[in-house]
Structures are given as C-alpha cells and as structure tokens.
Amino acid sequence: AGLLEGASGRLFGATGRAPHIGNSVIAAHKKIKIYSPTSAHKIRDGEDMSISKKYVITSVLFVGWFVSYLDRFLINMALPFIGKEFHIDEVGLGMMLSVFFIGYAIVQLPGGWLSDKVGSRKMMIFSLVMFTIFSGLTGLAWSIVSLFVIRFFFGIFEGSFPTASFKAVSEYFPKSDRARVQSVLLATNPLSLAIAPIVAAPLIIWMGWRGMFIVMSVFGIIASILYVLKIKPLSASEGNV
C-alpha cells in the first residue's frame, strides 16, 4: 500500500491530479471540430442556404413556370384568327389544342427519367429553350400541317419542364421549404390564365396573332438566360436529401 501511495504521489503530484495529461486532452479537444448528427443533417439538407439565395432561385423558377403557362394559354386567344386564316373549323381547332396535350402527356415519364440522368438544371434549360423556339415557330407556321406539328413538339418540350423543376426544388431547397416553393410555382397556373387575355388582346390588335407568339418567344429567351445565370450547377457534395 505504501509503495502504491508513493507512486501515485510522484505521478499526480501533491494535488492528486494529472495536470500534463489533463492539459493535453483539453488542447486536443479544442482542435477537434465535432459535428453532431443533427448539424450534419442540416448541412446535407440545405438548411444553411441563405435567405437571399432561396428568394432568387424561387423567383427564377417562378418566371419559367409563368412563361410556360402563358405560352400555353395564349393559343386560346389566337384560335379565332388562326381558324380564319387557315380555314379551320371548330373541330380542327379542337384537334390542334389536343395535339399539344398529346405531346405533353407522352413526355412525362421520359422527362422525369432524363431529369434524373442529366440533372434538373440542364433539363429545365433545355426544355425552356426548346419550347421557346416552338412558341416562336407557331407565329411562323405556313400551313395547317406545320401548325399541328409545331404544337405537338411544343407540348413535347414543355412537358419535361415541370418534372425537372420539381426535382430542382428537392435539390436546391430543404424539406421545410419545398411545399411553400411548389405552391408558389403552381400559383402561376391561375395567374397566367388571368393575365393571358390582358397580354394577348393588345398584342393581337397591334401585331396580329403571329406577332404575339414571336414576342412571347422573346420572354422565353429572357427566362432561359435567367436560368443559366442564376441557377448554378450543384457540385457532387451538394444537394438535399
């Protein structure tokens, strides 16, 4: 017992503590940056995204959705003038509207698959650029057949845009924000439906129905540029769960 007490006294000193060992442990502890599972989850789930960045991305997505729906609804305003120019009756005009939705429906599953494969950002930009081109081509249609073909491909390229956008929302926003962002995007449907006549009527009076589609393609180009500049590609370590 005496030997043990003596060894203990020499090791720990008179105070009975191990100052050198304790200081070493404390110093090492200060150098270690500890991440709890909760904080790691927050970083991975995008909760460290700045408020300003969230507003910018939401606004850019909103612009794309608004242009998409507005392009879709403007055709309704132009139907009487298209029918008169190409001598299409009500049945033919109804079929022209249907070919758009046929193309739109066909691309839903492939559009989602492509968004997973190539990424939401690339798919959104590609879709925006392509349906903007076919929106402008609508104003340049030279026959009934060309008009039907153009509207079909307009539906094809626009149909992949919503699925890519929803994937982007899941990638760029944390779970706590996704429902709010999606509700903002879906609000563009009734909003564009209300604004379409206000936009279409003066454009048709001023430039004709063809000029209206060409002007709208300019807005699509602006939206495409915004997507390229403001929605940055995600790195391999970024993205949400």
Short mmCIF file of C-alpha atoms in Angstrom, two decimals:
data_model
loop_
_atom_site.label_atom_id
_atom_site.label_comp_id
_atom_site.label_asym_id
_atom_site.label_seq_id
_atom_site.Cartn_x
_atom_site.Cartn_y
_atom_site.Cartn_z
CA ALA A 1 0.00 0.00 0.00
CA GLY A 2 2.84 2.37 0.89
CA LEU A 3 4.56 1.70 -2.41
CA LEU A 4 1.32 2.38 -4.33
CA GLU A 5 0.73 5.63 -2.46
CA GLY A 6 4.25 6.80 -3.19
CA ALA A 7 3.97 6.02 -6.89
CA SER A 8 0.65 7.79 -7.04
CA GLY A 9 2.09 10.85 -5.35
CA ARG A 10 5.02 11.03 -7.75
CA LEU A 11 2.74 10.59 -10.79
CA PHE A 12 -0.04 13.01 -9.90
CA GLY A 13 1.77 15.34 -7.55
CA ALA A 14 0.56 16.63 -4.25
CA THR A 15 -2.81 17.64 -5.60
CA GLY A 16 -3.66 14.17 -6.82
CA ARG A 17 -4.38 15.45 -10.38
CA ALA A 18 -2.63 14.82 -13.67
CA PRO A 19 -2.05 18.37 -14.95
CA HIS A 20 0.01 17.49 -18.01
CA ILE A 21 -2.33 14.75 -19.19
CA GLY A 22 -5.39 16.89 -18.49
CA ASN A 23 -3.99 19.86 -20.41
CA SER A 24 -3.11 17.64 -23.36
CA VAL A 25 -6.62 16.22 -23.50
CA ILE A 26 -8.18 19.71 -23.31
CA ALA A 27 -5.88 21.05 -26.06
CA ALA A 28 -6.65 18.11 -28.30
CA HIS A 29 -10.37 18.55 -27.64
CA LYS A 30 -10.20 22.19 -28.73
CA LYS A 31 -8.60 21.23 -32.04
CA ILE A 32 -11.30 18.72 -32.87
CA LYS A 33 -14.36 20.17 -34.66
CA ILE A 34 -17.25 17.97 -33.65
CA TYR A 35 -20.37 17.69 -35.85
CA SER A 36 -23.41 16.19 -34.29
CA PRO A 37 -25.74 14.07 -36.43
CA THR A 38 -28.28 16.88 -36.28
CA SER A 39 -25.91 19.55 -37.60
CA ALA A 40 -24.58 17.24 -40.29
CA HIS A 41 -28.14 16.54 -41.41
CA LYS A 42 -28.88 20.27 -41.59
CA ILE A 43 -25.85 20.90 -43.78
CA ARG A 44 -26.72 17.99 -46.03
CA ASP A 45 -30.37 19.06 -46.14
CA GLY A 46 -29.57 22.57 -47.35
CA GLU A 47 -30.70 24.49 -44.27
CA ASP A 48 -27.54 26.60 -44.46
CA MET A 49 -28.72 28.18 -47.76
CA SER A 50 -29.02 31.94 -47.41
CA ILE A 51 -32.44 33.56 -47.49
CA SER A 52 -31.47 35.75 -50.44
CA LYS A 53 -30.38 32.71 -52.48
CA LYS A 54 -33.69 30.98 -51.75
CA TYR A 55 -35.62 34.02 -52.98
CA VAL A 56 -33.51 34.29 -56.13
CA ILE A 57 -33.97 30.63 -57.10
CA THR A 58 -37.69 30.72 -56.27
CA SER A 59 -38.15 33.87 -58.37
CA VAL A 60 -36.30 32.41 -61.35
CA LEU A 61 -38.32 29.19 -61.17
CA PHE A 62 -41.49 31.29 -60.95
CA VAL A 63 -40.57 33.19 -64.12
CA GLY A 64 -40.01 29.95 -66.04
CA TRP A 65 -43.32 28.48 -64.89
CA PHE A 66 -45.18 31.69 -65.68
CA VAL A 67 -43.78 31.85 -69.21
CA SER A 68 -44.61 28.18 -69.70
CA TYR A 69 -48.26 28.55 -68.72
CA LEU A 70 -48.66 31.87 -70.50
CA ASP A 71 -47.39 30.38 -73.77
CA ARG A 72 -49.84 27.53 -73.34
CA PHE A 73 -52.87 29.76 -72.75
CA LEU A 74 -52.14 32.34 -75.46
CA ILE A 75 -53.12 29.89 -78.17
CA ASN A 76 -56.71 30.09 -76.90
CA MET A 77 -56.75 33.83 -77.60
CA ALA A 78 -55.43 33.28 -81.11
CA LEU A 79 -57.79 30.45 -82.13
CA PRO A 80 -60.41 32.61 -83.95
CA PHE A 81 -57.71 34.32 -86.02
CA ILE A 82 -55.87 31.06 -86.76
CA GLY A 83 -59.13 29.43 -87.83
CA LYS A 84 -59.94 32.32 -90.12
CA GLU A 85 -56.51 32.41 -91.77
CA PHE A 86 -56.16 28.65 -92.30
CA HIS A 87 -59.89 27.96 -92.78
CA ILE A 88 -60.03 25.54 -89.85
CA ASP A 89 -63.41 24.78 -88.31
CA GLU A 90 -64.13 24.30 -84.61
CA VAL A 91 -63.34 20.59 -84.77
CA GLY A 92 -59.97 21.24 -86.36
CA LEU A 93 -59.13 23.89 -83.79
CA GLY A 94 -60.03 21.48 -81.02
CA MET A 95 -57.71 18.89 -82.55
CA MET A 96 -54.93 21.47 -82.71
CA LEU A 97 -55.29 22.02 -78.97
CA SER A 98 -55.32 18.26 -78.39
CA VAL A 99 -52.05 17.57 -80.21
CA PHE A 100 -50.27 19.81 -77.73
CA PHE A 101 -51.54 17.82 -74.76
CA ILE A 102 -50.79 14.52 -76.52
CA GLY A 103 -47.15 15.56 -76.82
CA TYR A 104 -47.21 16.90 -73.26
CA ALA A 105 -48.51 13.59 -71.90
CA ILE A 106 -46.14 11.41 -73.92
CA VAL A 107 -43.03 13.04 -72.48
CA GLN A 108 -43.97 12.92 -68.79
CA LEU A 109 -42.23 9.64 -67.91
CA PRO A 110 -39.23 10.11 -70.24
CA GLY A 111 -38.89 13.68 -68.97
CA GLY A 112 -38.63 12.53 -65.37
CA TRP A 113 -36.13 9.84 -66.30
CA LEU A 114 -33.98 12.35 -68.21
CA SER A 115 -34.07 14.76 -65.27
CA ASP A 116 -32.66 12.02 -63.06
CA LYS A 117 -29.99 11.14 -65.62
CA VAL A 118 -28.72 14.51 -66.84
CA GLY A 119 -29.79 16.72 -63.93
CA SER A 120 -32.67 19.07 -63.29
CA ARG A 121 -30.82 22.26 -64.25
CA LYS A 122 -29.78 21.03 -67.69
CA MET A 123 -33.24 19.61 -68.34
CA MET A 124 -35.02 22.83 -67.33
CA ILE A 125 -32.79 24.98 -69.53
CA PHE A 126 -33.10 22.60 -72.48
CA SER A 127 -36.88 22.46 -72.11
CA LEU A 128 -37.18 26.25 -71.81
CA VAL A 129 -35.04 26.90 -74.86
CA MET A 130 -36.84 24.32 -76.99
CA PHE A 131 -40.43 25.26 -76.17
CA THR A 132 -39.45 28.92 -76.63
CA ILE A 133 -38.25 28.06 -80.14
CA PHE A 134 -41.52 26.28 -80.94
CA SER A 135 -43.52 29.12 -79.45
CA GLY A 136 -41.85 31.44 -81.95
CA LEU A 137 -42.33 28.91 -84.75
CA THR A 138 -46.07 28.93 -84.03
CA GLY A 139 -46.11 32.51 -85.30
CA LEU A 140 -44.25 31.39 -88.44
CA ALA A 141 -46.47 28.43 -89.33
CA TRP A 142 -47.05 28.27 -93.09
CA SER A 143 -49.76 25.59 -93.29
CA ILE A 144 -52.24 23.61 -91.24
CA VAL A 145 -49.91 20.61 -91.12
CA SER A 146 -46.94 22.69 -89.98
CA LEU A 147 -49.08 24.29 -87.28
CA PHE A 148 -50.16 20.89 -85.94
CA VAL A 149 -46.59 19.57 -85.97
CA ILE A 150 -45.26 22.67 -84.24
CA ARG A 151 -47.88 22.48 -81.50
CA PHE A 152 -47.16 18.78 -80.99
CA PHE A 153 -43.44 19.38 -80.45
CA PHE A 154 -44.25 22.41 -78.33
CA GLY A 155 -46.08 20.02 -75.99
CA ILE A 156 -43.21 17.52 -76.13
CA PHE A 157 -40.61 20.03 -74.97
CA GLU A 158 -42.80 21.82 -72.47
CA GLY A 159 -43.92 18.55 -70.88
CA SER A 160 -40.47 17.83 -69.46
CA PHE A 161 -40.22 21.21 -67.74
CA PRO A 162 -42.44 20.65 -64.64
CA THR A 163 -40.84 17.33 -63.68
CA ALA A 164 -37.35 18.85 -63.95
CA SER A 165 -38.50 21.84 -61.89
CA PHE A 166 -39.88 19.69 -59.09
CA LYS A 167 -36.62 17.76 -59.00
CA ALA A 168 -34.76 21.08 -58.77
CA VAL A 169 -36.91 22.10 -55.81
CA SER A 170 -35.92 18.90 -54.00
CA GLU A 171 -32.24 19.52 -54.82
CA TYR A 172 -31.94 23.21 -54.01
CA PHE A 173 -34.32 23.54 -51.04
CA PRO A 174 -34.56 21.82 -47.65
CA LYS A 175 -37.63 19.74 -46.84
CA SER A 176 -39.05 22.50 -44.66
CA ASP A 177 -39.28 24.86 -47.67
CA ARG A 178 -40.26 22.58 -50.54
CA ALA A 179 -44.05 22.71 -50.11
CA ARG A 180 -44.01 26.51 -49.99
CA VAL A 181 -41.84 26.77 -53.10
CA GLN A 182 -44.02 24.32 -55.03
CA SER A 183 -47.16 26.24 -54.04
CA VAL A 184 -45.56 29.42 -55.44
CA LEU A 185 -44.82 27.65 -58.72
CA LEU A 186 -48.31 26.17 -59.00
CA ALA A 187 -49.79 29.63 -58.44
CA THR A 188 -48.52 30.56 -61.92
CA ASN A 189 -51.30 28.44 -63.45
CA PRO A 190 -54.30 30.60 -62.45
CA LEU A 191 -52.20 33.76 -62.56
CA SER A 192 -51.14 33.25 -66.16
CA LEU A 193 -54.71 32.26 -67.08
CA ALA A 194 -55.90 35.61 -65.72
CA ILE A 195 -53.13 37.62 -67.39
CA ALA A 196 -53.18 35.86 -70.79
CA PRO A 197 -56.14 37.86 -72.18
CA ILE A 198 -54.64 41.12 -70.91
CA VAL A 199 -51.38 40.35 -72.72
CA ALA A 200 -52.84 38.73 -75.83
CA ALA A 201 -55.53 41.24 -76.77
CA PRO A 202 -53.30 44.30 -77.30
CA LEU A 203 -50.55 42.22 -78.95
CA ILE A 204 -53.01 40.69 -81.44
CA ILE A 205 -54.50 44.11 -82.22
CA TRP A 206 -51.06 45.66 -82.62
CA MET A 207 -49.05 42.84 -84.27
CA GLY A 208 -51.52 40.09 -85.16
CA TRP A 209 -51.59 36.58 -83.72
CA ARG A 210 -48.28 35.70 -85.36
CA GLY A 211 -46.50 38.66 -83.82
CA MET A 212 -47.91 37.73 -80.42
CA PHE A 213 -46.13 34.36 -80.45
CA ILE A 214 -42.88 35.88 -81.65
CA VAL A 215 -42.97 38.46 -78.84
CA MET A 216 -43.64 35.71 -76.31
CA SER A 217 -40.61 33.80 -77.56
CA VAL A 218 -38.50 36.81 -76.52
CA PHE A 219 -39.77 36.40 -72.94
CA GLY A 220 -38.82 32.73 -73.15
CA ILE A 221 -35.28 33.68 -74.19
CA ILE A 222 -35.03 36.05 -71.21
CA ALA A 223 -36.25 33.30 -68.88
CA SER A 224 -33.67 30.88 -70.32
CA ILE A 225 -30.87 33.37 -69.69
CA LEU A 226 -32.03 33.83 -66.09
CA TYR A 227 -31.93 30.06 -65.55
CA VAL A 228 -28.39 29.85 -66.91
CA LEU A 229 -27.10 32.76 -64.82
CA LYS A 230 -28.99 32.40 -61.55
CA ILE A 231 -29.41 28.66 -61.05
CA LYS A 232 -25.91 27.38 -60.53
CA PRO A 233 -24.93 23.74 -61.09
CA LEU A 234 -24.75 21.61 -57.96
CA SER A 235 -21.43 20.02 -57.09
CA ALA A 236 -21.19 16.34 -56.20
CA SER A 237 -21.19 17.16 -52.48
CA GLU A 238 -24.21 19.45 -52.67
CA GLY A 239 -27.90 18.71 -52.98
CA ASN A 240 -30.52 17.77 -50.47
CA VAL A 241 -31.89 14.50 -49.23
#
